[in-house]
PDB file of C-alpha atoms and ligand atoms in Angstrom:
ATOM      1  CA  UNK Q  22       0.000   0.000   0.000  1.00 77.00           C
ATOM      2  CA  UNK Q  23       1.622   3.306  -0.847  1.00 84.00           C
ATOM      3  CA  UNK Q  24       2.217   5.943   1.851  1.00 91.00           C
ATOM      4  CA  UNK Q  25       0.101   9.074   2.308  1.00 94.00           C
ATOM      5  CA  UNK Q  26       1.992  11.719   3.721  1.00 96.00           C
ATOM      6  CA  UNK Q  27      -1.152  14.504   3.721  1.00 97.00           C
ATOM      7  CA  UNK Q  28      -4.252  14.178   4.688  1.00 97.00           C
ATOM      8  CA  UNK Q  29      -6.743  14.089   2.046  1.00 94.00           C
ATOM      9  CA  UNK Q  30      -9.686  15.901   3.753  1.00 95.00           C
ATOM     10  CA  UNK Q  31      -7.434  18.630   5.745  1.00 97.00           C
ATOM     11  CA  UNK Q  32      -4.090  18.736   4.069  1.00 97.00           C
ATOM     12  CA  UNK Q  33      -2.390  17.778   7.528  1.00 98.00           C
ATOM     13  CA  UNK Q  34       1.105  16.087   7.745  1.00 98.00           C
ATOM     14  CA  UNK Q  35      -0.044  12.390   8.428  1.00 97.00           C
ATOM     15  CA  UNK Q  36       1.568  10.003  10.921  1.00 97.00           C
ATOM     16  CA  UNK Q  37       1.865   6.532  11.390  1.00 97.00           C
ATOM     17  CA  UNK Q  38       0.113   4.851  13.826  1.00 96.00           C
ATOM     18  CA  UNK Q  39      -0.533   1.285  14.884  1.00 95.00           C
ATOM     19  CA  UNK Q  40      -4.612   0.562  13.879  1.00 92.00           C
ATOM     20  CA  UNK Q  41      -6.065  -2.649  13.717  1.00 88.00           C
ATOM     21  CA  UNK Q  42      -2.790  -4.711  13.652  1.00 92.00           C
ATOM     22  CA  UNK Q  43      -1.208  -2.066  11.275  1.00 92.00           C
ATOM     23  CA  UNK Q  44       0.932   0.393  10.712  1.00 94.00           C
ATOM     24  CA  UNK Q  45      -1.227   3.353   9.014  1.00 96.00           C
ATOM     25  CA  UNK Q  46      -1.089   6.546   7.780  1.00 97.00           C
ATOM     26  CA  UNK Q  47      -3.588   8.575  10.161  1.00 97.00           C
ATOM     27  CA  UNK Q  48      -4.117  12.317  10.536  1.00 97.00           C
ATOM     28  CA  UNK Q  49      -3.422  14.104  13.672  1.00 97.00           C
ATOM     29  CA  UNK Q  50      -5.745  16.830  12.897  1.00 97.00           C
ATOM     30  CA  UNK Q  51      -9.240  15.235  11.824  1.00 97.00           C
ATOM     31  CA  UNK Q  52      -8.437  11.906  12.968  1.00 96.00           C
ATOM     32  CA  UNK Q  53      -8.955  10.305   8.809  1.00 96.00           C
ATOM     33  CA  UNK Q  54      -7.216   6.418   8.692  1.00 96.00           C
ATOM     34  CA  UNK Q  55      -5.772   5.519   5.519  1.00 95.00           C
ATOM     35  CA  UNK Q  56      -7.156   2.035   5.213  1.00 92.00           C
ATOM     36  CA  UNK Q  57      -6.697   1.082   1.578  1.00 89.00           C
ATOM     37  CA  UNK Q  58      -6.632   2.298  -1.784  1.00 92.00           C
ATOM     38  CA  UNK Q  59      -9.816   1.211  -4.039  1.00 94.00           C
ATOM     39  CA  UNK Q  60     -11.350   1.324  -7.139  1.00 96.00           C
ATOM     40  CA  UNK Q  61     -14.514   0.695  -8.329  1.00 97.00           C
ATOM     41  CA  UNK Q  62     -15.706  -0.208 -11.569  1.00 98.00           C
ATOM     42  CA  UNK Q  63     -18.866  -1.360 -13.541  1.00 98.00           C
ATOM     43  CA  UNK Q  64     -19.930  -2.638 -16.684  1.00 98.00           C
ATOM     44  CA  UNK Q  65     -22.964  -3.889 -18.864  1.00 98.00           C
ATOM     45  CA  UNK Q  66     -24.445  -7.012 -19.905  1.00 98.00           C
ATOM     46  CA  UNK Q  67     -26.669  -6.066 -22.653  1.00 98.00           C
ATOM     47  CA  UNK Q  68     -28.155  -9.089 -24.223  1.00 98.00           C
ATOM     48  CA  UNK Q  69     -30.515  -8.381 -27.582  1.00 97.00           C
ATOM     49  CA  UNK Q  70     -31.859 -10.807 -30.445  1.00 96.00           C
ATOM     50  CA  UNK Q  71     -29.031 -12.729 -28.708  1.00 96.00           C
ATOM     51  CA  UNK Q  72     -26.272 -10.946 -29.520  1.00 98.00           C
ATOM     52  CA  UNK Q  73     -24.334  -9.016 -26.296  1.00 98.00           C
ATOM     53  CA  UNK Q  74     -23.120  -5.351 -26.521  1.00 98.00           C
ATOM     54  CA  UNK Q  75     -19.246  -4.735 -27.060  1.00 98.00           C
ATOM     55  CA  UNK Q  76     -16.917  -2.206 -27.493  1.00 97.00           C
ATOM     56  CA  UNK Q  77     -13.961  -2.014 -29.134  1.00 97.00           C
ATOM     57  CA  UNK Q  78     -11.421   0.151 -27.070  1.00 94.00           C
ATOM     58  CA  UNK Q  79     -10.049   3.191 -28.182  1.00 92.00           C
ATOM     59  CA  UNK Q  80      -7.939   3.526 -24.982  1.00 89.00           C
ATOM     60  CA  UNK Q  81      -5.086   0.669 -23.359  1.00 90.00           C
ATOM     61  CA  UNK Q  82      -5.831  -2.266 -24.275  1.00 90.00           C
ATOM     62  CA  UNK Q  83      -6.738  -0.581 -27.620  1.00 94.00           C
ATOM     63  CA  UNK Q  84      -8.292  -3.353 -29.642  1.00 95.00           C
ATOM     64  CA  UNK Q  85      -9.462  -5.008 -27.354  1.00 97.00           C
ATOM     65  CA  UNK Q  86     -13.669  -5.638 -27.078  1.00 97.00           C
ATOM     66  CA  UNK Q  87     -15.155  -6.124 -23.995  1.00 97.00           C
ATOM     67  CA  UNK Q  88     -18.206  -4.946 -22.481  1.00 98.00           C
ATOM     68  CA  UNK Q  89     -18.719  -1.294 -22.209  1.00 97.00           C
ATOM     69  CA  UNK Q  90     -17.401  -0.447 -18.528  1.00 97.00           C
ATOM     70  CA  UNK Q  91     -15.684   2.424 -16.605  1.00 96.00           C
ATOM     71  CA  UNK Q  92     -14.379   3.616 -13.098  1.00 96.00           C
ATOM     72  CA  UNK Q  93     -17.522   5.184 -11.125  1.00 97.00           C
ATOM     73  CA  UNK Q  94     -16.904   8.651 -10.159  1.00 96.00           C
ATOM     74  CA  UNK Q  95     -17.001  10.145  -6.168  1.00 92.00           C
ATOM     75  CA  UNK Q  96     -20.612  11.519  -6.519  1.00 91.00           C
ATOM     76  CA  UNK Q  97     -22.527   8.450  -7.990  1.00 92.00           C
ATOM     77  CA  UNK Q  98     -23.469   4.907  -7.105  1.00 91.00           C
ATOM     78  CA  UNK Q  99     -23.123   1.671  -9.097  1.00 94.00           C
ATOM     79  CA  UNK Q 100     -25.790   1.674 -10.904  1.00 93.00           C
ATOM     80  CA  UNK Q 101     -25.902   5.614 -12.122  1.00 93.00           C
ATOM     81  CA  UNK Q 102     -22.080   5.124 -13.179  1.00 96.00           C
ATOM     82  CA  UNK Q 103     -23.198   1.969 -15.268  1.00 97.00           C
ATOM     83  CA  UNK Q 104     -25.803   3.783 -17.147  1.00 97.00           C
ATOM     84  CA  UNK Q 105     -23.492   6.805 -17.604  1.00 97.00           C
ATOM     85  CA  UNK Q 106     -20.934   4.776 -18.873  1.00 97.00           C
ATOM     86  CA  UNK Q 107     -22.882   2.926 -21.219  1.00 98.00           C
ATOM     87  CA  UNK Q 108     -24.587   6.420 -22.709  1.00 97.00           C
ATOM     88  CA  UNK Q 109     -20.521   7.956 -23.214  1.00 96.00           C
ATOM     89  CA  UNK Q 110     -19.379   4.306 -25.168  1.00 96.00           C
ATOM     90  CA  UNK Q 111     -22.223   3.238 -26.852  1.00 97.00           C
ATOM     91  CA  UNK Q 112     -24.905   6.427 -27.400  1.00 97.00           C
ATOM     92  CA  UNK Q 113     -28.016   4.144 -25.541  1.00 98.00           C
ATOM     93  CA  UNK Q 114     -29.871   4.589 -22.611  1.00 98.00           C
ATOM     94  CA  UNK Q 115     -30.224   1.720 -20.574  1.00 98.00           C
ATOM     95  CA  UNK Q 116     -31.697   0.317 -17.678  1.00 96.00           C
ATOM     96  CA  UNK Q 117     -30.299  -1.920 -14.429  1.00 95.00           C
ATOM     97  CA  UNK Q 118     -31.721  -4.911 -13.707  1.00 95.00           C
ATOM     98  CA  UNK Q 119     -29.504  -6.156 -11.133  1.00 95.00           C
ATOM     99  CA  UNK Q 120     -25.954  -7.444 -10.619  1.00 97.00           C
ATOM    100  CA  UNK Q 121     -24.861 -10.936 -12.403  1.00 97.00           C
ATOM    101  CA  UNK Q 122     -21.011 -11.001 -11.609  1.00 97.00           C
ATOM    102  CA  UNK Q 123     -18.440  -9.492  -9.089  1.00 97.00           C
ATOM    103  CA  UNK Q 124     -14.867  -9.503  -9.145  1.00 98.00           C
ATOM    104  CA  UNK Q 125     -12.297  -8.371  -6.958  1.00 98.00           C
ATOM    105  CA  UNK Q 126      -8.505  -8.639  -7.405  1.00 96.00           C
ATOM    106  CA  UNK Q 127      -6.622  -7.397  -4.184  1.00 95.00           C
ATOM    107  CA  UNK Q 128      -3.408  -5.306  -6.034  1.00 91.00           C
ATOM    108  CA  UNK Q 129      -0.644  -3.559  -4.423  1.00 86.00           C
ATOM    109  CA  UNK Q 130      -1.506  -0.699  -5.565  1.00 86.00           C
ATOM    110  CA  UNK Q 131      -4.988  -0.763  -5.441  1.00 92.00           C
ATOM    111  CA  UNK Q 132      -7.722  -3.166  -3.971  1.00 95.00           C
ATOM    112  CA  UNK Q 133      -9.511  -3.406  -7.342  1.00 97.00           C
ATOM    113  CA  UNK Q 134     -13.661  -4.646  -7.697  1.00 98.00           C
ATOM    114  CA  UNK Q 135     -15.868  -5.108 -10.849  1.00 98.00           C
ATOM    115  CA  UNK Q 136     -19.193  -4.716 -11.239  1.00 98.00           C
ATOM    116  CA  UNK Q 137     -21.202  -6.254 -13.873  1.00 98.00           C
ATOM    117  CA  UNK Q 138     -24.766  -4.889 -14.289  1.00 98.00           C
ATOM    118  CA  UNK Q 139     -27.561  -6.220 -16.242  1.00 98.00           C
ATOM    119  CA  UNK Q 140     -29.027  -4.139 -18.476  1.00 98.00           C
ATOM    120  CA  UNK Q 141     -31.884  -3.747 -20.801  1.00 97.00           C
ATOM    121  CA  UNK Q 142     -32.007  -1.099 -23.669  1.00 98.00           C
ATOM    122  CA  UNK Q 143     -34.798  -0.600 -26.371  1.00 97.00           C
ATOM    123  CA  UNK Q 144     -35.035  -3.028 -29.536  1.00 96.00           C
ATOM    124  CA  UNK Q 145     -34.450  -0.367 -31.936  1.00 93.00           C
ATOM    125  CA  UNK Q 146     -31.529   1.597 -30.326  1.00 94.00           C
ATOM    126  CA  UNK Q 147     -28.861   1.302 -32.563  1.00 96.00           C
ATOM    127  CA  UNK Q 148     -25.575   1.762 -30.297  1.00 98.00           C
ATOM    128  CA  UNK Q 149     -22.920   4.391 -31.826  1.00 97.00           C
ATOM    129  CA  UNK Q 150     -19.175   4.383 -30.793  1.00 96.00           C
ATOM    130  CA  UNK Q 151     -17.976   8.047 -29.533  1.00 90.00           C
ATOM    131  CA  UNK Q 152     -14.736   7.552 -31.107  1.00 90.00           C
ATOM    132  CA  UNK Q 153     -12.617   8.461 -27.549  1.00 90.00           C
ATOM    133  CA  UNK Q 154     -13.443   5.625 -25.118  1.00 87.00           C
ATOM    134  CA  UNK Q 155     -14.753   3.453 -28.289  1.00 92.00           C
ATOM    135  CA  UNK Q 156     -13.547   2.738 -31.805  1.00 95.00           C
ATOM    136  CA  UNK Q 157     -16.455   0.997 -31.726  1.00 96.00           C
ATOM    137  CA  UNK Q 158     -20.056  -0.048 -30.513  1.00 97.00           C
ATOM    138  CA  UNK Q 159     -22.200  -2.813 -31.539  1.00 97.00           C
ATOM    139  CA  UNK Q 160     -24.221  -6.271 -30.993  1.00 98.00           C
ATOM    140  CA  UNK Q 161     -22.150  -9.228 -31.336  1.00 98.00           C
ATOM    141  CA  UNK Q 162     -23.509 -12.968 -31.883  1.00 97.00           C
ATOM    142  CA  UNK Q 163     -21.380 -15.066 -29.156  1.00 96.00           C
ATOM    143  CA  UNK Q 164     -20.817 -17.428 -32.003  1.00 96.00           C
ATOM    144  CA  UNK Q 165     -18.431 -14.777 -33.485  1.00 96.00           C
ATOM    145  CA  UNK Q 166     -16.572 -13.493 -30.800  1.00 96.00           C
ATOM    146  CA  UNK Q 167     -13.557 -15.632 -31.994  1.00 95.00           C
ATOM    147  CA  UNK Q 168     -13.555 -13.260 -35.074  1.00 95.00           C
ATOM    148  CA  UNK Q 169     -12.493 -10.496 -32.415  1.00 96.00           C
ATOM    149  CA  UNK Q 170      -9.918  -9.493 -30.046  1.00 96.00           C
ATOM    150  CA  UNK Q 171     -12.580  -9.904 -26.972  1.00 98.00           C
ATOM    151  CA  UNK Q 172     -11.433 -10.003 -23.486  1.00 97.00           C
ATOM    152  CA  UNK Q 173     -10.681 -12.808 -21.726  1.00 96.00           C
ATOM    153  CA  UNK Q 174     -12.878 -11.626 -18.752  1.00 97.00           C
ATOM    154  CA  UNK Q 175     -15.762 -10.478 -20.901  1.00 98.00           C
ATOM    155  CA  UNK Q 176     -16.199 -13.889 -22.744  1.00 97.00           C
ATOM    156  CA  UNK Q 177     -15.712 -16.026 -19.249  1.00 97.00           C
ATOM    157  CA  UNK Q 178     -18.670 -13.378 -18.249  1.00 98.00           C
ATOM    158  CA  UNK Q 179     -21.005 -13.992 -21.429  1.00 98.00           C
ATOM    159  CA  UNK Q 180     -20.408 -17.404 -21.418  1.00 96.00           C
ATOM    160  CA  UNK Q 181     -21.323 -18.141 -17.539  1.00 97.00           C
ATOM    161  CA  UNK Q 182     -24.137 -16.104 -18.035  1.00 97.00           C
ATOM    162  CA  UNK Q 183     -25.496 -17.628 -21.024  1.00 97.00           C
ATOM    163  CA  UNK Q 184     -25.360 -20.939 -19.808  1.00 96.00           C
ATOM    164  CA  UNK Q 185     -28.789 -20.645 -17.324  1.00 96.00           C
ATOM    165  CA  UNK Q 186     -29.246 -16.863 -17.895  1.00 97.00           C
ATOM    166  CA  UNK Q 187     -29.426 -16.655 -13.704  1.00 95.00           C
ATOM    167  CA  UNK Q 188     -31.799 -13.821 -12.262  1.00 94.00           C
ATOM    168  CA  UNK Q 189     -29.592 -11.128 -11.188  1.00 96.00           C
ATOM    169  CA  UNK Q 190     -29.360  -9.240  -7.838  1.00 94.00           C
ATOM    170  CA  UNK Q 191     -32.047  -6.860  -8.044  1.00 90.00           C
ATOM    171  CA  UNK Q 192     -32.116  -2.993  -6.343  1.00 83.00           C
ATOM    172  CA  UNK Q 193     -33.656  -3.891  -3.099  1.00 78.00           C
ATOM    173  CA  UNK Q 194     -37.682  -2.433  -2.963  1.00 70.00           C
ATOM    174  CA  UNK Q 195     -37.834  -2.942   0.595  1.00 64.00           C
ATOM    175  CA  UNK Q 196     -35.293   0.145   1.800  1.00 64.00           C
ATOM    176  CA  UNK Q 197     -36.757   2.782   0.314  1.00 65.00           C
ATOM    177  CA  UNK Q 198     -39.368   3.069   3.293  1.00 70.00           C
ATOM    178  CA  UNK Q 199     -36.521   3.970   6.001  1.00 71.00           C
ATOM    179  CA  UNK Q 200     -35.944   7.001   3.917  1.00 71.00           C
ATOM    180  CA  UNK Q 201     -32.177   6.828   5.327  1.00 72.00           C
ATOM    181  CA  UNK Q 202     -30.007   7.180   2.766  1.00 78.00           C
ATOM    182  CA  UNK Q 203     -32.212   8.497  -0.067  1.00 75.00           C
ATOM    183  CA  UNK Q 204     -28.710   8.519  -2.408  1.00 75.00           C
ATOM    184  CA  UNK Q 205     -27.968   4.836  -2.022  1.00 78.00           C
ATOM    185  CA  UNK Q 206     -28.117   2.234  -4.237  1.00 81.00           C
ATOM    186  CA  UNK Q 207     -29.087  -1.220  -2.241  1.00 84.00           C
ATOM    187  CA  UNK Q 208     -28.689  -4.394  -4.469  1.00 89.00           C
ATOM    188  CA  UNK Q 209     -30.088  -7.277  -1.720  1.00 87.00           C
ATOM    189  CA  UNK Q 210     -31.894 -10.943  -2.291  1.00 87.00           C
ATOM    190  CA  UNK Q 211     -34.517  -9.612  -0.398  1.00 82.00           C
TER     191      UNK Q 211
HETATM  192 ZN1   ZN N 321      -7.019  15.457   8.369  1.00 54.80          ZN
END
């Protein structure tokens, strides 16, 4: 984990100090623990007349298709960064349905987890690359992803899916009547 030598939310020189069985760097000022470094990501399982949504990336690993996906930015949860993302790759609007896959990969540098949404669109939609993120944006039969440079993650992901098309992890109904956090974005089997 790489060292912190200012806090983040005051600017104060940190220090280290022994916290749950490690040495971390802490802030003498407001008291803020440097636990970890993380990043979150989603992406979009769009499945229409059988044929998934890819994108060929215009960005490291250019070439390479996968499902559209992106980092989720400090003032949104999962599933408005997965819809925003999808809109910036591919031009269409879509809709969550719930979660079908989740991976982490602990990293030194970062502690790194993937979201995988799906997502529903309309039939007519025709996706459109925006020629930064995405060379380019279309339906692709599973049958030809071998004709393409498509990730190894993606296709473990279509595959798995496609094999008993599971019910995903649906936003949770129930929370809404707490009215406690009115910004977050609970995905429960209840
Ligand atoms: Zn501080």
């Amino acid at each position: 984990m790489m060292d912190v030598r200012y806090c983040p939310g005051c600017g104060t020189p940190t220090v280290k100090r022994e916290d749950g069985g490690r040495p971390r760097d802490t802030c003498p000022a407001c008291g803020w623990v440097h636990y970890s470094e993380m990043a979150i990501g989603v992406g979009a399982l769009i499945i229409r007349d059988e044929q998934v949504l890819l994108v060929e990336r215009s960005i490291p690993p250019v070439g390479r298709w996968t499902l559209p996906s992106g980092w989720i930015e400090q003032d949104e949860n999962l599933a408005m960064a997965v819809v925003r993302e999808v809109k910036e790759e591919t031009d269409l609007d879509c809709t969550p349905v719930g979660i079908v896959c989740i991976r982490n990969m602990p990293r030194p540098g970062r502690n790194e987890t993937y979201v995988c949404f799906l997502c529903e669109v309309s039939p007519e939609a025709q996706p459109r690359a925006d020629g930064v993120e995405s060379a380019q944006a279309r339906f692709v039969s599973p049958a030809d992803f071998n004709a393409l440079d498509v990730s190894v993650f993606t296709r473990f992901l279509v595959e798995e899916y496609l094999r008993d098309r599971p019910g995903p992890l649906p936003a949770s109904r129930s929370f809404n009547r707490f009215d406690l956090y009115p910004d977050a974005a609970i995905f429960a089997a209840f």
